[in-house]
CSV table of C-alpha atoms in Angstrom, one decimal:
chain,number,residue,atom,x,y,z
A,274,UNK,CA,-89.5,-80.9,340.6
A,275,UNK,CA,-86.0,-80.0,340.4
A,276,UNK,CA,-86.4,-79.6,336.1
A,277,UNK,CA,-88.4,-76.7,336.9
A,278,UNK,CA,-86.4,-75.1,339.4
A,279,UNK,CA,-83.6,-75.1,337.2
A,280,UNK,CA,-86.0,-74.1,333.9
A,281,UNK,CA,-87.2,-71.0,336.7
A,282,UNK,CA,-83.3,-70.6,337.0
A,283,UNK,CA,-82.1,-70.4,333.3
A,284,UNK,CA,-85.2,-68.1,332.4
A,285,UNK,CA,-84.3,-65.8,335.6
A,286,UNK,CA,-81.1,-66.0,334.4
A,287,UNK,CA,-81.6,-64.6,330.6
A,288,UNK,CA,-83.8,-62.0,331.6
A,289,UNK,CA,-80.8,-61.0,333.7
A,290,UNK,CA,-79.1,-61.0,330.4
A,291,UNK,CA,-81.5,-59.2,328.8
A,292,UNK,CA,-81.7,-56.3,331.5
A,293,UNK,CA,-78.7,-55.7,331.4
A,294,UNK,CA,-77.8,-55.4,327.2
A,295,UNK,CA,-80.6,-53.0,328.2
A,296,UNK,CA,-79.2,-51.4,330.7
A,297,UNK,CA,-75.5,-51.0,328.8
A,298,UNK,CA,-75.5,-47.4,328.1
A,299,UNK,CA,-75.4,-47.1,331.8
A,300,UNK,CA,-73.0,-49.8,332.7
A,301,UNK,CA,-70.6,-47.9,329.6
A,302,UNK,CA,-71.4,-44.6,331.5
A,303,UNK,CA,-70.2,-46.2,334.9
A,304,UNK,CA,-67.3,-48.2,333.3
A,305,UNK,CA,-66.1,-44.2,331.7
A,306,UNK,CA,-66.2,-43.2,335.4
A,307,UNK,CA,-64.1,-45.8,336.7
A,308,UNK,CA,-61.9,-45.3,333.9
A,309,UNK,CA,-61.7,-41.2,334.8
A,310,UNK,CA,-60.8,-42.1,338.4
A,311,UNK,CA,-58.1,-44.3,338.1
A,312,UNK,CA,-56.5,-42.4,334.8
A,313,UNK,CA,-56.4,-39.2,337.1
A,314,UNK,CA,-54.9,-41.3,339.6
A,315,UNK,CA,-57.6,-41.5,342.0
A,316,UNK,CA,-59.0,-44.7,344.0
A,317,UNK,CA,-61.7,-46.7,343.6
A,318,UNK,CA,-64.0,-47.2,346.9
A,319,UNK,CA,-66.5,-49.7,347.5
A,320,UNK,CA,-68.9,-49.7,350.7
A,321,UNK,CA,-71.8,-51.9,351.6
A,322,UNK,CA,-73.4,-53.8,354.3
A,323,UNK,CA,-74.0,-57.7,355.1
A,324,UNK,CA,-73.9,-59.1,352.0
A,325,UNK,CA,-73.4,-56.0,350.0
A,326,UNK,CA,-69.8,-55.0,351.9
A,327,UNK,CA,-68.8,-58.9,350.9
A,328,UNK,CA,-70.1,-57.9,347.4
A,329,UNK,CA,-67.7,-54.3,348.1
A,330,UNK,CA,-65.2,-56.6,349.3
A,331,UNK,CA,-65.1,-58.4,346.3
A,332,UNK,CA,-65.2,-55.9,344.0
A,333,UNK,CA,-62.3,-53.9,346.0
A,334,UNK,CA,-60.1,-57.1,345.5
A,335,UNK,CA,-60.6,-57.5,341.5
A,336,UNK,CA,-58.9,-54.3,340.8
A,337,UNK,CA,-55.9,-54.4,343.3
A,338,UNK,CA,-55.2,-58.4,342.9
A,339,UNK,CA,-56.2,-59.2,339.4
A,340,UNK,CA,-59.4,-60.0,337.5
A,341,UNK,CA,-58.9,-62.0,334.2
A,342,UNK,CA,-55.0,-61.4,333.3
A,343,UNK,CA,-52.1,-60.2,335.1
A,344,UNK,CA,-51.6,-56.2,335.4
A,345,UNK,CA,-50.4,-53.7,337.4
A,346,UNK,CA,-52.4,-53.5,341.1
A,347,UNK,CA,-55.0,-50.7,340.8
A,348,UNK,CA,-55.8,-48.3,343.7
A,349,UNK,CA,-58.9,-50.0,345.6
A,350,UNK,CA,-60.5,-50.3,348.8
A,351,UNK,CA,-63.5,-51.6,350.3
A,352,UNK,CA,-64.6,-49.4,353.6
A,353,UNK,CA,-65.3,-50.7,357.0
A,354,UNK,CA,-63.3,-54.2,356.5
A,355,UNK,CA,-60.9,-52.5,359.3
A,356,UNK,CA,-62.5,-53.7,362.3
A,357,UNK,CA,-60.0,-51.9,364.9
A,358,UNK,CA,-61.4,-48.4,362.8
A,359,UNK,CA,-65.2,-49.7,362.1
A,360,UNK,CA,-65.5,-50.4,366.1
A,361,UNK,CA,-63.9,-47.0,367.6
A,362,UNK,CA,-65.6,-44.9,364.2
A,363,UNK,CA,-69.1,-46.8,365.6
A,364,UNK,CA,-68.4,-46.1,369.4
A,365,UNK,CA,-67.4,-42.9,368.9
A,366,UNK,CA,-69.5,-41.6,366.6
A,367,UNK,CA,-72.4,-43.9,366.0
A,368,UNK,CA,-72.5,-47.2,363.3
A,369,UNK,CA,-73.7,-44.3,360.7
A,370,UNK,CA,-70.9,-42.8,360.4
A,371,UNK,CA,-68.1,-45.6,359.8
A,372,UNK,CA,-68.4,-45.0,355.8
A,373,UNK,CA,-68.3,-41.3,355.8
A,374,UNK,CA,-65.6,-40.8,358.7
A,375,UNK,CA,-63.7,-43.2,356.9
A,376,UNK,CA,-64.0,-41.8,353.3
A,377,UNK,CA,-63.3,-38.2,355.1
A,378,UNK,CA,-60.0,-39.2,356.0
A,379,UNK,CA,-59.4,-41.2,352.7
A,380,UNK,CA,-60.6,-40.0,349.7
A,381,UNK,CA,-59.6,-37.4,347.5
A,382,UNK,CA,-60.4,-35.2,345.0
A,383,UNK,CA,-61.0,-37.7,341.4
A,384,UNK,CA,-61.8,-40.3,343.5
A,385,UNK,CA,-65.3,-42.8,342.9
A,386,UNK,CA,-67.0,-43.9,345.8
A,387,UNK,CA,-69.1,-46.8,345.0
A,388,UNK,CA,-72.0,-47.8,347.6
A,389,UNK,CA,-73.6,-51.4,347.3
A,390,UNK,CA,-77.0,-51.7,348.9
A,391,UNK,CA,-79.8,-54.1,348.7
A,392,UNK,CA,-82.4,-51.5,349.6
A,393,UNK,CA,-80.6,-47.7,349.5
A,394,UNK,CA,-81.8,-47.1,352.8
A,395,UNK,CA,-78.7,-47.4,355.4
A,396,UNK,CA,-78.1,-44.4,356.7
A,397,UNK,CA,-74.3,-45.4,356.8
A,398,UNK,CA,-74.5,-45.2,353.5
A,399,UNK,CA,-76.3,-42.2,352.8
A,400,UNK,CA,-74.0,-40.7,355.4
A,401,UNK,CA,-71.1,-41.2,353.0
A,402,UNK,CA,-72.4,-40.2,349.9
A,403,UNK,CA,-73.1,-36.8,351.7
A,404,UNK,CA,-69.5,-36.6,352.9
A,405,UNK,CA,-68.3,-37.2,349.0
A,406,UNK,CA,-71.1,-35.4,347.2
A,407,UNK,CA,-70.1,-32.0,347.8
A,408,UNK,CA,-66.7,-32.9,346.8
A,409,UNK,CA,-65.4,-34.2,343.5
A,410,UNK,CA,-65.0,-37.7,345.1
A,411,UNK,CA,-68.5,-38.7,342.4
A,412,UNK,CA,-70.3,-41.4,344.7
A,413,UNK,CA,-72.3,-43.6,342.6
A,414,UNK,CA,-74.7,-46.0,344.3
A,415,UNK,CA,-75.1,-49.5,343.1
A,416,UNK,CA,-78.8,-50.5,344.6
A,417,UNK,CA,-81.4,-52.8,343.6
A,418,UNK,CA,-83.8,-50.2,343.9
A,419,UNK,CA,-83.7,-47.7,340.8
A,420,UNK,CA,-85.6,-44.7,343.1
A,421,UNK,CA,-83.9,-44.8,346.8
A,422,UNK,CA,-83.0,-42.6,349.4
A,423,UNK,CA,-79.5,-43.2,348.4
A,424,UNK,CA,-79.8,-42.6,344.7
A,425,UNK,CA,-81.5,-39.4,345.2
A,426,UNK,CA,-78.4,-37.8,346.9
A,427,UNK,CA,-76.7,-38.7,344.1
A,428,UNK,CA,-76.1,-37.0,340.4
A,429,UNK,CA,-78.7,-37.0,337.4
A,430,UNK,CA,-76.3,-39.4,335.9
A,431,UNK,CA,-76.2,-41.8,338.5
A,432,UNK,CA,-79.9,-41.5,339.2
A,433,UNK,CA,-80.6,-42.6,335.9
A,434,UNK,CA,-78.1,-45.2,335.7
A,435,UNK,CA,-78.6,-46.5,339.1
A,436,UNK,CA,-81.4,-48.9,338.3
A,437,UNK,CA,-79.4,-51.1,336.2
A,438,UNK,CA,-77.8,-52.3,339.5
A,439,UNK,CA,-81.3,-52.6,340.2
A,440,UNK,CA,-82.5,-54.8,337.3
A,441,UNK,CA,-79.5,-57.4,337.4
A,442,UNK,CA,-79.8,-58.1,341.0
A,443,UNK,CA,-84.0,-57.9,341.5
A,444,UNK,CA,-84.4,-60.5,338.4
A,445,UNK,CA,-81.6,-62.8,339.1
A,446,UNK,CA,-83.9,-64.5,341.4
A,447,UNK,CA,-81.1,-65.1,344.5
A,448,UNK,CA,-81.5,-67.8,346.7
A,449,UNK,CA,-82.1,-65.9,349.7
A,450,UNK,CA,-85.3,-64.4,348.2
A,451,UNK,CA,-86.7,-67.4,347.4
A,452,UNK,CA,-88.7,-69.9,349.3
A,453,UNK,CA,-87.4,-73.4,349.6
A,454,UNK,CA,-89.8,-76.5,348.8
């Protein structure tokens, strides 16, 4: 019955809601980051795969276009949309790579390097929070998995703010996780 798909859909919805008015010390904590990067004049970065680099993407083109009023263009970029750099990075160095050679030649000191992932598994991924990690470039991974590959190379902070990411997208019940009638 389509009533109780949509029911499913409200309900999936407000425990999204509630997850995340859980979650908001975290999402405060990651807000105060942002905040620290772009004050001290660094750039925001924003990596991903499939449907997570269209989520970086995204994300990327908030801050530099505008999100809900008109103000100055804020330093962001999503990784990998350059195919001419994506395809010789991948040929020359393996599809790994493409984030972190990328970030390398990017990113600075007071930087944020934000990596979307489904899973926290892509070793692209987990390639360029190694590049940043040593440096004071402060990766943070957005997953929907709290305890990942990927979150463990990151902070304490964003280890234990990681699985807010986690909660909002697992609970939101998306469509392609869903079976159809």
């Amino acid at each position: 019955m389509p009533t109780d798909r949509i029911r499913a859909s409200f309900t999936s919805l407000a425990r999204l809601l509630e997850a995340t008015i859980a979650e908001r010390d975290c999402i405060a904590s990651l807000a105060e980051r942002y905040l620290a990067a772009l004050g001290g004049g660094g750039t925001l970065f924003f990596a991903g795969n499939g449907g997570s680099a269209a989520d970086a993407q995204h994300c990327a083109a908030e801050y530099v276009v505008r999100y809900a009023r008109n103000r100055r263009a804020l330093p962001a970029l999503a990784l990998g949309t350059d195919t001419a750099f994506t395809t010789a990075a991948g040929n020359d160095y393996g599809f790994e790579h493409v984030f972190a050679r990328q970030h390398d030649g990017l990113g600075k000191p007071g930087d944020l390097l934000v990596l979307h992932s489904t899973r926290g598994q892509s070793p692209n991924l987990l390639a360029a929070a190694r590049i940043a990690t040593p440096r004071p470039h402060q990766p943070y991974p957005a997953t929907t998995k709290p305890r990942t590959k990927l979150t463990r190379t990151e902070t304490s902070t964003s280890q234990k703010c990681a699985g807010w990411c986690s909660q909002a997208t697992s609970r939101s019940g998306t469509p392609s996780r869903r079976k159809r009638p």
